[in-house]
Tab-separated table of C-alpha atoms and ligand atoms in Angstrom:
chain	number	residue	atom	x	y	z
A	52	UNK	CA	-15.333	25.224	36.474
A	53	UNK	CA	-17.963	27.299	38.144
A	54	UNK	CA	-17.478	26.987	41.936
A	55	UNK	CA	-21.140	26.269	42.490
A	56	UNK	CA	-21.120	23.319	40.119
A	57	UNK	CA	-17.997	21.948	41.758
A	58	UNK	CA	-19.518	22.266	45.243
A	59	UNK	CA	-22.677	20.558	44.019
A	60	UNK	CA	-20.852	17.589	42.518
A	61	UNK	CA	-18.643	17.204	45.591
A	62	UNK	CA	-21.740	17.316	47.766
A	63	UNK	CA	-23.316	14.572	45.630
A	64	UNK	CA	-20.173	12.439	45.876
A	65	UNK	CA	-20.007	12.911	49.651
A	66	UNK	CA	-23.629	12.024	50.129
A	67	UNK	CA	-23.251	8.949	47.929
A	68	UNK	CA	-20.123	7.896	49.806
A	69	UNK	CA	-21.963	8.250	53.117
A	70	UNK	CA	-24.859	6.211	51.726
A	71	UNK	CA	-22.636	3.414	50.462
A	72	UNK	CA	-20.726	3.428	53.769
A	73	UNK	CA	-23.885	2.906	55.795
A	74	UNK	CA	-25.976	0.693	53.523
A	75	UNK	CA	-24.482	-2.600	54.659
A	76	UNK	CA	-25.458	-2.061	58.269
A	77	UNK	CA	-28.917	-0.595	57.988
A	78	UNK	CA	-32.191	-2.536	57.856
A	79	UNK	CA	-32.773	-3.845	54.344
A	80	UNK	CA	-36.453	-2.940	54.159
A	81	UNK	CA	-37.740	0.628	54.359
A	82	UNK	CA	-39.059	1.710	57.770
A	83	UNK	CA	-42.556	3.105	58.248
A	84	UNK	CA	-40.967	6.400	59.233
A	85	UNK	CA	-38.944	6.576	56.015
A	86	UNK	CA	-42.062	5.797	53.985
A	87	UNK	CA	-43.830	8.600	55.785
A	88	UNK	CA	-40.873	10.865	54.930
A	89	UNK	CA	-41.627	10.417	51.220
A	90	UNK	CA	-44.617	12.698	51.709
A	91	UNK	CA	-42.109	15.572	51.603
A	92	UNK	CA	-41.885	15.014	47.832
A	93	UNK	CA	-45.599	15.404	47.284
A	94	UNK	CA	-46.194	19.065	46.661
A	95	UNK	CA	-47.222	20.965	43.546
A	96	UNK	CA	-44.570	21.789	40.958
A	97	UNK	CA	-43.142	25.104	42.123
A	98	UNK	CA	-43.528	28.106	39.852
A	99	UNK	CA	-39.899	29.034	40.335
A	100	UNK	CA	-37.039	26.570	40.621
A	101	UNK	CA	-35.116	25.417	43.667
A	102	UNK	CA	-31.352	25.680	44.073
A	103	UNK	CA	-29.531	22.524	42.946
A	104	UNK	CA	-27.887	21.955	46.356
A	105	UNK	CA	-31.309	22.133	47.945
A	106	UNK	CA	-32.684	19.650	45.382
A	107	UNK	CA	-29.889	17.254	46.281
A	108	UNK	CA	-30.408	17.765	50.021
A	109	UNK	CA	-34.106	16.916	49.727
A	110	UNK	CA	-33.324	13.868	47.615
A	111	UNK	CA	-30.833	12.577	50.165
A	112	UNK	CA	-32.711	13.439	53.325
A	113	UNK	CA	-36.109	12.145	52.283
A	114	UNK	CA	-35.061	9.775	49.512
A	115	UNK	CA	-32.063	7.831	50.836
A	116	UNK	CA	-33.874	6.391	53.892
A	117	UNK	CA	-36.695	5.196	51.631
A	118	UNK	CA	-34.412	3.034	49.489
A	119	UNK	CA	-34.388	-0.735	49.840
A	120	UNK	CA	-30.803	-1.714	50.731
A	121	UNK	CA	-30.232	-3.728	47.565
A	122	UNK	CA	-26.694	-2.318	47.451
A	123	UNK	CA	-25.870	-4.022	50.770
A	124	UNK	CA	-25.045	-7.679	51.252
A	125	UNK	CA	-28.302	-8.971	52.688
A	126	UNK	CA	-30.885	-8.425	49.975
A	127	UNK	CA	-31.828	-11.827	48.564
A	128	UNK	CA	-34.864	-10.933	46.463
A	129	UNK	CA	-35.370	-10.895	42.695
A	130	UNK	CA	-32.052	-12.578	41.684
A	131	UNK	CA	-30.460	-9.134	41.479
A	132	UNK	CA	-27.011	-8.106	42.629
A	133	UNK	CA	-25.706	-4.824	43.962
A	134	UNK	CA	-23.546	-2.543	41.872
A	135	UNK	CA	-19.818	-3.212	42.206
A	136	UNK	CA	-17.923	-0.102	43.366
A	137	UNK	CA	-15.922	-0.122	40.113
A	138	UNK	CA	-19.185	0.124	38.182
A	139	UNK	CA	-20.693	2.815	40.402
A	140	UNK	CA	-17.559	4.884	39.864
A	141	UNK	CA	-17.607	4.260	36.109
A	142	UNK	CA	-21.290	5.158	36.074
A	143	UNK	CA	-20.591	8.514	37.804
A	144	UNK	CA	-17.981	9.423	35.244
A	145	UNK	CA	-20.109	8.226	32.342
A	146	UNK	CA	-23.063	10.232	33.670
A	147	UNK	CA	-20.849	13.310	33.700
A	148	UNK	CA	-19.907	12.511	30.093
A	149	UNK	CA	-23.628	12.557	29.214
A	150	UNK	CA	-23.103	10.546	26.076
A	151	UNK	CA	-25.791	9.467	23.676
A	152	UNK	CA	-24.771	5.895	22.849
A	153	UNK	CA	-27.129	5.790	19.860
A	154	UNK	CA	-24.476	6.312	17.202
A	155	UNK	CA	-20.754	5.813	17.002
A	156	UNK	CA	-20.316	9.460	16.012
A	157	UNK	CA	-22.305	10.721	19.019
A	158	UNK	CA	-20.119	8.661	21.353
A	159	UNK	CA	-17.034	6.942	19.988
A	160	UNK	CA	-16.084	5.860	23.495
A	161	UNK	CA	-19.452	4.243	24.230
A	162	UNK	CA	-19.366	2.406	20.896
A	163	UNK	CA	-15.804	1.211	21.481
A	164	UNK	CA	-16.524	-0.064	24.995
A	165	UNK	CA	-19.560	-1.899	23.623
A	166	UNK	CA	-17.387	-3.516	20.932
A	167	UNK	CA	-14.837	-4.606	23.498
A	168	UNK	CA	-17.376	-5.864	26.044
A	169	UNK	CA	-19.208	-7.854	23.384
A	170	UNK	CA	-15.973	-9.537	22.350
A	171	UNK	CA	-15.051	-10.293	25.954
A	172	UNK	CA	-18.461	-11.765	26.710
A	173	UNK	CA	-18.488	-13.822	23.517
A	174	UNK	CA	-15.133	-15.280	24.532
A	175	UNK	CA	-16.139	-15.869	28.138
A	176	UNK	CA	-19.434	-17.516	27.181
A	177	UNK	CA	-17.811	-19.597	24.434
A	178	UNK	CA	-19.794	-17.932	21.644
A	179	UNK	CA	-18.555	-17.116	18.140
A	180	UNK	CA	-16.330	-14.021	18.035
A	181	UNK	CA	-18.581	-12.346	15.468
A	182	UNK	CA	-21.763	-12.718	17.526
A	183	UNK	CA	-24.091	-9.724	17.174
A	184	UNK	CA	-25.158	-7.924	20.291
A	185	UNK	CA	-26.635	-4.889	21.926
A	186	UNK	CA	-26.905	-3.244	25.312
A	187	UNK	CA	-30.500	-2.870	26.402
A	188	UNK	CA	-32.422	-2.129	29.590
A	189	UNK	CA	-32.669	-5.671	30.907
A	190	UNK	CA	-33.379	-9.282	30.057
A	191	UNK	CA	-36.982	-8.369	29.151
A	192	UNK	CA	-35.749	-6.179	26.326
A	193	UNK	CA	-32.971	-8.636	25.496
A	194	UNK	CA	-35.572	-11.408	25.111
A	195	UNK	CA	-37.605	-9.056	22.951
A	196	UNK	CA	-34.692	-8.123	20.694
A	197	UNK	CA	-33.508	-11.727	20.342
A	198	UNK	CA	-36.981	-12.966	19.463
A	199	UNK	CA	-37.362	-10.132	16.963
A	200	UNK	CA	-34.161	-11.380	15.320
A	201	UNK	CA	-35.546	-14.925	15.342
A	202	UNK	CA	-38.823	-13.764	13.828
A	203	UNK	CA	-36.903	-11.932	11.115
A	204	UNK	CA	-34.652	-14.887	10.316
A	205	UNK	CA	-37.401	-17.486	10.093
A	206	UNK	CA	-39.773	-15.334	8.066
A	207	UNK	CA	-37.135	-14.042	5.697
A	208	UNK	CA	-36.188	-17.647	4.930
A	209	UNK	CA	-39.832	-18.123	3.958
A	210	UNK	CA	-39.610	-15.118	1.676
A	211	UNK	CA	-41.440	-12.736	4.004
A	212	UNK	CA	-40.172	-9.288	5.030
A	213	UNK	CA	-41.765	-8.928	8.450
A	214	UNK	CA	-40.185	-5.551	9.209
A	215	UNK	CA	-41.807	-4.098	6.086
A	216	UNK	CA	-45.056	-6.073	5.916
A	217	UNK	CA	-45.796	-6.924	9.511
A	218	UNK	CA	-47.457	-10.195	10.383
A	219	UNK	CA	-50.626	-9.614	8.291
A	220	UNK	CA	-50.701	-12.508	5.868
A	221	UNK	CA	-47.298	-13.800	6.934
A	222	UNK	CA	-46.494	-17.516	6.913
A	223	UNK	CA	-47.053	-18.984	10.354
A	224	UNK	CA	-44.172	-19.640	12.665
A	225	UNK	CA	-44.424	-21.694	15.787
A	226	UNK	CA	-43.003	-20.808	19.194
A	227	UNK	CA	-42.231	-23.473	21.759
A	228	UNK	CA	-41.790	-22.567	25.401
A	229	UNK	CA	-41.771	-24.568	28.613
A	230	UNK	CA	-44.207	-24.455	31.514
A	231	UNK	CA	-41.507	-22.609	33.396
A	232	UNK	CA	-40.660	-19.981	30.779
A	233	UNK	CA	-40.176	-16.584	32.415
A	234	UNK	CA	-43.088	-14.167	32.108
A	235	UNK	CA	-40.923	-11.680	30.234
A	236	UNK	CA	-40.553	-14.141	27.337
A	237	UNK	CA	-44.348	-14.224	27.132
A	238	UNK	CA	-44.417	-10.459	27.172
A	239	UNK	CA	-41.831	-10.272	24.389
A	240	UNK	CA	-43.934	-12.667	22.302
A	241	UNK	CA	-46.967	-10.467	22.950
A	242	UNK	CA	-45.107	-7.329	21.866
A	243	UNK	CA	-43.853	-9.072	18.734
A	244	UNK	CA	-47.311	-10.147	17.594
A	245	UNK	CA	-46.400	-13.781	18.130
A	246	UNK	CA	-48.883	-14.091	20.953
A	247	UNK	CA	-48.344	-14.882	24.583
A	248	UNK	CA	-50.768	-17.792	24.378
A	249	UNK	CA	-50.185	-18.880	20.805
A	250	UNK	CA	-47.339	-21.112	21.904
A	251	UNK	CA	-46.707	-24.797	22.350
A	252	UNK	CA	-46.011	-25.419	26.018
A	253	UNK	CA	-43.664	-28.260	26.938
A	254	UNK	CA	-43.997	-29.739	30.448
A	255	UNK	CA	-41.127	-29.498	32.915
A	256	UNK	CA	-39.714	-31.925	35.464
A	257	UNK	CA	-39.658	-31.438	39.220
A	258	UNK	CA	-36.629	-29.123	38.968
A	259	UNK	CA	-38.389	-26.933	36.405
A	260	UNK	CA	-36.395	-28.225	33.420
A	261	UNK	CA	-37.999	-28.648	30.023
A	262	UNK	CA	-38.721	-32.339	29.352
A	263	UNK	CA	-37.024	-32.950	26.036
A	264	UNK	CA	-38.934	-36.192	25.516
A	265	UNK	CA	-42.110	-34.080	25.375
A	266	UNK	CA	-40.757	-31.672	22.756
A	267	UNK	CA	-42.767	-31.838	19.505
A	268	UNK	CA	-40.970	-32.481	16.208
A	269	UNK	CA	-39.022	-29.369	15.246
A	270	UNK	CA	-38.785	-27.718	11.846
A	271	UNK	CA	-37.348	-24.592	10.277
A	272	UNK	CA	-40.436	-22.535	11.139
A	273	UNK	CA	-39.975	-23.020	14.858
A	274	UNK	CA	-38.478	-20.961	17.655
A	275	UNK	CA	-37.687	-22.886	20.846
A	276	UNK	CA	-37.281	-20.784	23.994
A	277	UNK	CA	-35.212	-22.414	26.695
A	278	UNK	CA	-33.736	-20.994	29.857
A	279	UNK	CA	-30.440	-21.019	31.658
A	280	UNK	CA	-31.403	-20.407	35.256
A	281	UNK	CA	-34.967	-20.973	36.427
A	282	UNK	CA	-35.971	-17.975	38.495
A	283	UNK	CA	-37.140	-20.246	41.341
A	284	UNK	CA	-34.828	-23.239	41.340
A	285	UNK	CA	-31.858	-22.056	39.277
A	286	UNK	CA	-32.273	-25.121	37.024
A	287	UNK	CA	-31.061	-25.117	33.415
A	288	UNK	CA	-33.059	-26.541	30.526
A	289	UNK	CA	-31.147	-29.329	28.717
A	290	UNK	CA	-29.601	-27.003	26.138
A	291	UNK	CA	-27.332	-29.608	24.610
A	292	UNK	CA	-30.140	-31.921	23.558
A	293	UNK	CA	-32.509	-29.153	22.492
A	294	UNK	CA	-29.864	-27.339	20.450
A	295	UNK	CA	-28.755	-30.490	18.653
A	296	UNK	CA	-32.331	-31.372	17.713
A	297	UNK	CA	-32.975	-27.788	16.616
A	298	UNK	CA	-29.810	-27.626	14.513
A	299	UNK	CA	-30.848	-30.689	12.538
A	300	UNK	CA	-34.317	-29.320	11.968
A	301	UNK	CA	-33.272	-25.744	11.207
A	302	UNK	CA	-35.188	-24.396	14.210
A	303	UNK	CA	-34.029	-21.348	16.175
A	304	UNK	CA	-33.139	-21.752	19.853
A	305	UNK	CA	-33.325	-18.750	22.145
A	306	UNK	CA	-31.821	-18.905	25.634
A	307	UNK	CA	-33.181	-16.726	28.436
A	308	UNK	CA	-30.107	-16.609	30.638
A	309	UNK	CA	-31.004	-13.503	32.617
A	310	UNK	CA	-28.783	-14.585	35.483
A	311	UNK	CA	-27.723	-18.143	34.624
A	312	UNK	CA	-25.693	-17.243	31.547
A	313	UNK	CA	-22.945	-15.907	33.830
A	314	UNK	CA	-22.375	-19.463	35.088
A	315	UNK	CA	-20.689	-20.053	31.709
A	316	UNK	CA	-17.738	-18.057	33.044
A	317	UNK	CA	-16.977	-20.935	35.430
A	318	UNK	CA	-16.152	-24.546	34.580
A	319	UNK	CA	-17.862	-25.731	37.772
A	320	UNK	CA	-21.256	-25.843	36.065
A	321	UNK	CA	-20.241	-27.567	32.840
A	322	UNK	CA	-22.725	-30.403	33.019
A	323	UNK	CA	-25.575	-27.921	33.109
A	324	UNK	CA	-24.232	-25.239	30.807
A	325	UNK	CA	-23.235	-27.684	28.094
A	326	UNK	CA	-24.755	-26.876	24.732
A	327	UNK	CA	-25.876	-23.359	25.611
A	328	UNK	CA	-23.309	-21.958	23.220
A	329	UNK	CA	-24.957	-23.924	20.387
A	330	UNK	CA	-28.104	-21.779	20.542
A	331	UNK	CA	-28.959	-18.961	18.151
A	332	UNK	CA	-29.638	-16.147	20.590
A	333	UNK	CA	-29.113	-15.326	24.245
A	334	UNK	CA	-30.542	-12.781	26.663
A	335	UNK	CA	-28.864	-11.847	29.906
A	336	UNK	CA	-28.779	-9.142	32.538
A	337	UNK	CA	-25.862	-7.033	33.642
A	338	UNK	CA	-27.739	-5.855	36.726
A	339	UNK	CA	-28.146	-9.354	38.132
A	340	UNK	CA	-25.080	-11.545	38.574
A	341	UNK	CA	-22.565	-9.210	36.951
A	342	UNK	CA	-23.484	-6.609	39.569
A	343	UNK	CA	-23.624	-3.446	37.484
A	344	UNK	CA	-26.071	-0.558	38.029
A	345	UNK	CA	-29.589	-0.627	36.568
A	346	UNK	CA	-30.718	-0.735	33.909
A	347	UNK	CA	-28.543	-3.156	32.067
A	348	UNK	CA	-29.301	-6.109	29.827
A	349	UNK	CA	-27.461	-7.698	26.939
A	350	UNK	CA	-28.776	-9.441	23.853
A	351	UNK	CA	-26.493	-11.691	21.820
A	352	UNK	CA	-27.388	-13.201	18.443
A	353	UNK	CA	-25.303	-15.702	16.499
A	354	UNK	CA	-26.409	-14.242	13.169
A	355	UNK	CA	-25.608	-10.574	13.736
A	356	UNK	CA	-27.315	-9.702	10.452
A	357	UNK	CA	-30.644	-11.021	11.745
A	358	UNK	CA	-30.494	-8.761	14.813
A	359	UNK	CA	-29.497	-5.854	12.632
A	360	UNK	CA	-32.286	-6.434	10.170
A	361	UNK	CA	-34.801	-6.574	13.006
A	362	UNK	CA	-33.522	-3.487	14.820
A	363	UNK	CA	-32.284	-1.040	12.193
A	364	UNK	CA	-34.003	2.331	12.243
A	365	UNK	CA	-34.587	2.068	8.518
A	366	UNK	CA	-32.899	0.911	5.337
A	367	UNK	CA	-31.252	4.320	4.795
A	368	UNK	CA	-29.341	4.032	8.051
A	369	UNK	CA	-27.962	0.693	6.957
A	370	UNK	CA	-25.951	2.351	4.235
A	371	UNK	CA	-23.976	4.235	6.885
A	372	UNK	CA	-22.723	1.085	8.561
A	373	UNK	CA	-19.039	0.920	7.801
A	374	UNK	CA	-17.656	-2.422	6.751
A	375	UNK	CA	-15.392	-2.553	9.777
A	376	UNK	CA	-17.335	-0.753	12.456
A	377	UNK	CA	-20.451	-1.777	14.289
A	378	UNK	CA	-23.035	0.993	14.450
A	379	UNK	CA	-24.775	0.578	17.834
A	380	UNK	CA	-28.144	1.961	16.736
A	381	UNK	CA	-28.507	-0.838	14.193
A	382	UNK	CA	-28.795	-3.437	16.923
A	383	UNK	CA	-30.991	-1.925	19.636
A	384	UNK	CA	-34.729	-1.391	20.042
A	385	UNK	CA	-33.968	2.125	21.359
A	386	UNK	CA	-32.352	4.976	19.480
A	387	UNK	CA	-31.116	7.480	22.106
A	388	UNK	CA	-29.599	5.572	24.977
A	389	UNK	CA	-27.330	6.030	27.966
A	390	UNK	CA	-23.882	4.489	27.669
A	391	UNK	CA	-24.597	1.447	29.835
A	392	UNK	CA	-21.864	-0.532	28.102
A	393	UNK	CA	-19.371	1.506	30.130
A	394	UNK	CA	-20.366	-0.272	33.344
A	395	UNK	CA	-20.355	-3.710	31.744
A	396	UNK	CA	-16.845	-3.015	30.484
A	397	UNK	CA	-15.790	-1.734	33.933
A	398	UNK	CA	-17.157	-4.826	35.698
A	399	UNK	CA	-15.524	-7.212	33.243
A	400	UNK	CA	-12.169	-5.444	33.356
A	401	UNK	CA	-12.243	-5.130	37.139
A	402	UNK	CA	-13.203	-8.761	37.749
A	403	UNK	CA	-11.527	-10.511	34.840
A	404	UNK	CA	-12.830	-13.913	33.734
A	405	UNK	CA	-11.737	-15.501	37.001
A	406	UNK	CA	-13.402	-12.774	39.016
A	407	UNK	CA	-16.740	-13.346	37.278
A	408	UNK	CA	-16.384	-17.105	37.831
A	409	UNK	CA	-15.401	-16.503	41.460
A	410	UNK	CA	-18.418	-14.283	42.085
A	411	UNK	CA	-20.749	-16.919	40.646
A	412	UNK	CA	-19.104	-19.776	42.563
A	413	UNK	CA	-18.968	-17.853	45.852
A	414	UNK	CA	-22.641	-16.886	45.772
A	415	UNK	CA	-23.630	-20.455	44.849
A	416	UNK	CA	-21.601	-21.637	47.851
A	417	UNK	CA	-23.544	-19.252	50.088
A	418	UNK	CA	-26.805	-20.637	48.697
A	419	UNK	CA	-25.697	-24.103	49.827
A	420	UNK	CA	-24.864	-22.723	53.287
A	421	UNK	CA	-28.396	-21.318	53.526
A	422	UNK	CA	-29.918	-24.604	52.394
A	423	UNK	CA	-27.874	-26.715	54.826
A	424	UNK	CA	-28.508	-24.332	57.718
A	425	UNK	CA	-32.253	-24.263	57.121
A	426	UNK	CA	-32.425	-28.035	56.759
A	427	UNK	CA	-30.389	-28.482	59.936
A	428	UNK	CA	-32.924	-26.272	61.733
A	429	UNK	CA	-35.674	-28.618	60.570
A	430	UNK	CA	-37.095	-26.731	57.615
A	431	UNK	CA	-37.793	-28.133	54.184
A	432	UNK	CA	-35.749	-27.020	51.198
A	433	UNK	CA	-37.871	-27.592	48.105
A	434	UNK	CA	-35.279	-27.431	45.355
A	435	UNK	CA	-32.005	-29.086	44.487
A	436	UNK	CA	-29.633	-26.224	45.304
A	437	UNK	CA	-27.471	-26.482	42.236
A	438	UNK	CA	-27.024	-22.766	41.658
A	439	UNK	CA	-27.720	-19.617	43.696
A	440	UNK	CA	-31.413	-20.156	44.438
A	441	UNK	CA	-32.931	-21.683	47.563
A	442	UNK	CA	-36.628	-22.373	48.111
A	443	UNK	CA	-37.644	-23.053	51.680
A	444	UNK	CA	-40.974	-23.889	53.211
A	445	UNK	CA	-41.579	-23.203	56.897
A	446	UNK	CA	-44.802	-25.205	56.976
A	447	UNK	CA	-48.243	-24.218	55.733
A	448	UNK	CA	-48.547	-21.419	53.152
A	449	UNK	CA	-49.799	-19.094	55.897
A	450	UNK	CA	-46.862	-19.873	58.176
A	451	UNK	CA	-44.335	-19.401	55.382
A	452	UNK	CA	-45.945	-16.092	54.414
A	453	UNK	CA	-45.870	-14.980	58.062
A	454	UNK	CA	-42.178	-15.852	58.382
A	455	UNK	CA	-41.380	-13.830	55.259
A	456	UNK	CA	-43.290	-10.862	56.615
A	457	UNK	CA	-41.590	-11.053	59.999
A	458	UNK	CA	-38.173	-11.354	58.399
A	459	UNK	CA	-38.740	-8.379	56.115
A	460	UNK	CA	-40.031	-6.287	58.990
A	461	UNK	CA	-37.080	-7.141	61.181
A	462	UNK	CA	-34.817	-5.902	58.388
A	463	UNK	CA	-31.680	-8.013	58.872
A	464	UNK	CA	-32.186	-9.466	55.417
A	465	UNK	CA	-34.808	-9.450	52.706
A	466	UNK	CA	-36.355	-12.415	50.903
A	467	UNK	CA	-39.549	-12.641	48.909
A	468	UNK	CA	-42.158	-15.335	48.524
A	469	UNK	CA	-43.004	-17.547	45.606
A	470	UNK	CA	-45.134	-20.547	44.741
A	471	UNK	CA	-43.155	-23.491	43.460
A	472	UNK	CA	-45.122	-26.378	41.943
A	473	UNK	CA	-48.058	-25.610	44.172
A	474	UNK	CA	-46.029	-25.003	47.352
A	475	UNK	CA	-45.640	-21.622	48.981
A	476	UNK	CA	-41.986	-20.925	49.633
A	477	UNK	CA	-39.530	-18.257	50.634
A	478	UNK	CA	-36.985	-17.652	47.895
A	479	UNK	CA	-33.376	-16.828	48.670
A	480	UNK	CA	-31.363	-15.578	45.689
A	481	UNK	CA	-27.703	-15.004	46.390
A	482	UNK	CA	-26.411	-12.789	43.605
A	483	UNK	CA	-24.557	-9.863	45.146
A	484	UNK	CA	-20.807	-9.259	45.175
A	485	UNK	CA	-21.367	-7.525	48.534
A	486	UNK	CA	-22.624	-10.603	50.382
A	487	UNK	CA	-20.095	-11.942	52.870
A	488	UNK	CA	-19.915	-15.078	54.977
A	489	UNK	CA	-20.944	-12.905	57.965
A	490	UNK	CA	-23.988	-11.624	56.050
A	491	UNK	CA	-24.983	-15.202	55.317
A	492	UNK	CA	-24.631	-16.284	58.946
A	493	UNK	CA	-26.516	-13.265	60.295
A	494	UNK	CA	-29.274	-13.756	57.728
A	495	UNK	CA	-29.519	-17.480	58.361
A	496	UNK	CA	-29.884	-16.880	62.081
A	497	UNK	CA	-32.540	-14.256	61.426
A	498	UNK	CA	-34.453	-16.693	59.205
A	499	UNK	CA	-34.359	-19.492	61.745
A	500	UNK	CA	-35.313	-17.119	64.558
A	501	UNK	CA	-38.227	-15.656	62.592
A	502	UNK	CA	-39.403	-19.120	61.600
A	503	UNK	CA	-39.281	-20.536	65.104
A	504	UNK	CA	-41.010	-17.477	66.517
A	505	UNK	CA	-43.754	-17.843	63.943
A	506	UNK	CA	-44.115	-21.568	64.256
A	507	UNK	CA	-44.346	-21.848	68.039
A	508	UNK	CA	-44.792	-18.244	69.107
A	509	UNK	CA	-41.779	-18.327	71.383
A	510	UNK	CA	-38.906	-15.870	71.427
A	511	UNK	CA	-35.390	-17.151	70.835
B	724	PLP	C1	-34.978	-11.345	35.782
B	724	PLP	C2	-35.314	-12.266	34.698
B	724	PLP	C3	-35.853	-11.798	33.491
B	724	PLP	C4	-36.238	-10.353	33.283
B	724	PLP	O1	-35.150	-9.492	33.423
B	724	PLP	P1	-35.312	-7.931	33.630
B	724	PLP	O2	-33.928	-7.485	33.824
B	724	PLP	O3	-36.171	-7.728	34.835
B	724	PLP	O4	-35.936	-7.381	32.394
B	724	PLP	C5	-36.071	-12.703	32.486
B	724	PLP	N1	-35.796	-14.001	32.663
B	724	PLP	C6	-35.294	-14.499	33.809
B	724	PLP	C7	-34.995	-15.964	33.925
B	724	PLP	C8	-35.029	-13.644	34.877
B	724	PLP	O5	-34.521	-14.119	36.009
């Protein structure tokens, strides 16, 4: 290899190693100084190029300090994890491979690792071995792809080819969601021409679970969207009841399990996860609880043919699909794609089924520690902490907002705000492999300190 290329890649590895080594101990939020440093990037495109080492130096010196420390153990926003070292390493190698995962012939290795990962996940989640699936950018796209498969299946049963004819003049199908359905499901419905607002909305209970008693009669022209893991409370919709009713009626059930689906790896959550495997399609994220690099989502569809019919580039491509081998491009919204299945495979192999279960159980345990600690300090926890999500109120909306701001500024940990059933709350999502008991204790102390300082203005 050219010595310059080798020096460049070693430099990149060293800088990344230094970053990863320091990220756990630095403030989670970006400092004002680091934000100011981003101005270094704002100059006109140069006429002539800059040496690659210099490009990397600029990226590291001005860019690294302006990252949010989501890769550390004390970022509790957005239900996202941090990338496991095994997946960062696999990602580096796969980036060097520069594979186009579109077709099996453009990357046999990417296609094979997708096959294997899909089988492993199907097994771990208790889904049929021949479930169809694809590796997409996130749960948003996974919801989109799954609902496209649902739209195809329902309309083709009614004799309508939606991929060819669109929705003009199509028989009507009905979509049922809950009050608590994630915004990305609404967006997927909008993109699919099914309409964000043209839905039947079922009320939820105080945990954010769909009230099954309020579900309208189902039929075979209906898609029911449920969720495994409410983004605020972590609650699961009653999948068992919904899926049984839907089965009888011939309706399609889609599960948004962006983070919650991973709880299926553990038997500790059986009462809540029961019935999820009876659904017709599932969306989940790799970059949340599985802790792989962005961007990484997975769509799974019981009837693989429905996903394929919805996603194929065109009928001519279908002919190339071998009887034995899955052609990745037939199942994804994208054509050219990075080989993100590599990291999913690496995470699953590195952790094993028990490791995934352990990660989920450990982070849920930390959520309970947060809840107990905050309650003991006199603050109100608004949700039943049954998973990895904690909602805490520090008093009035203004006080809670001020505590969040103080906490973020201080930088020991990072939590965002939310409004839960009319109450302003701070949301703690524990999803990262990197979070330790010490991180939890330090963060809990920081929360209590920030809250007390805000509430009575004193310093502790
Ligand atoms: C995060 C999340 C999504 C969206 O996932 P992206 O990876 O951001 O596309 C959808 N549904 C739920 C419940 C989520 O938590």
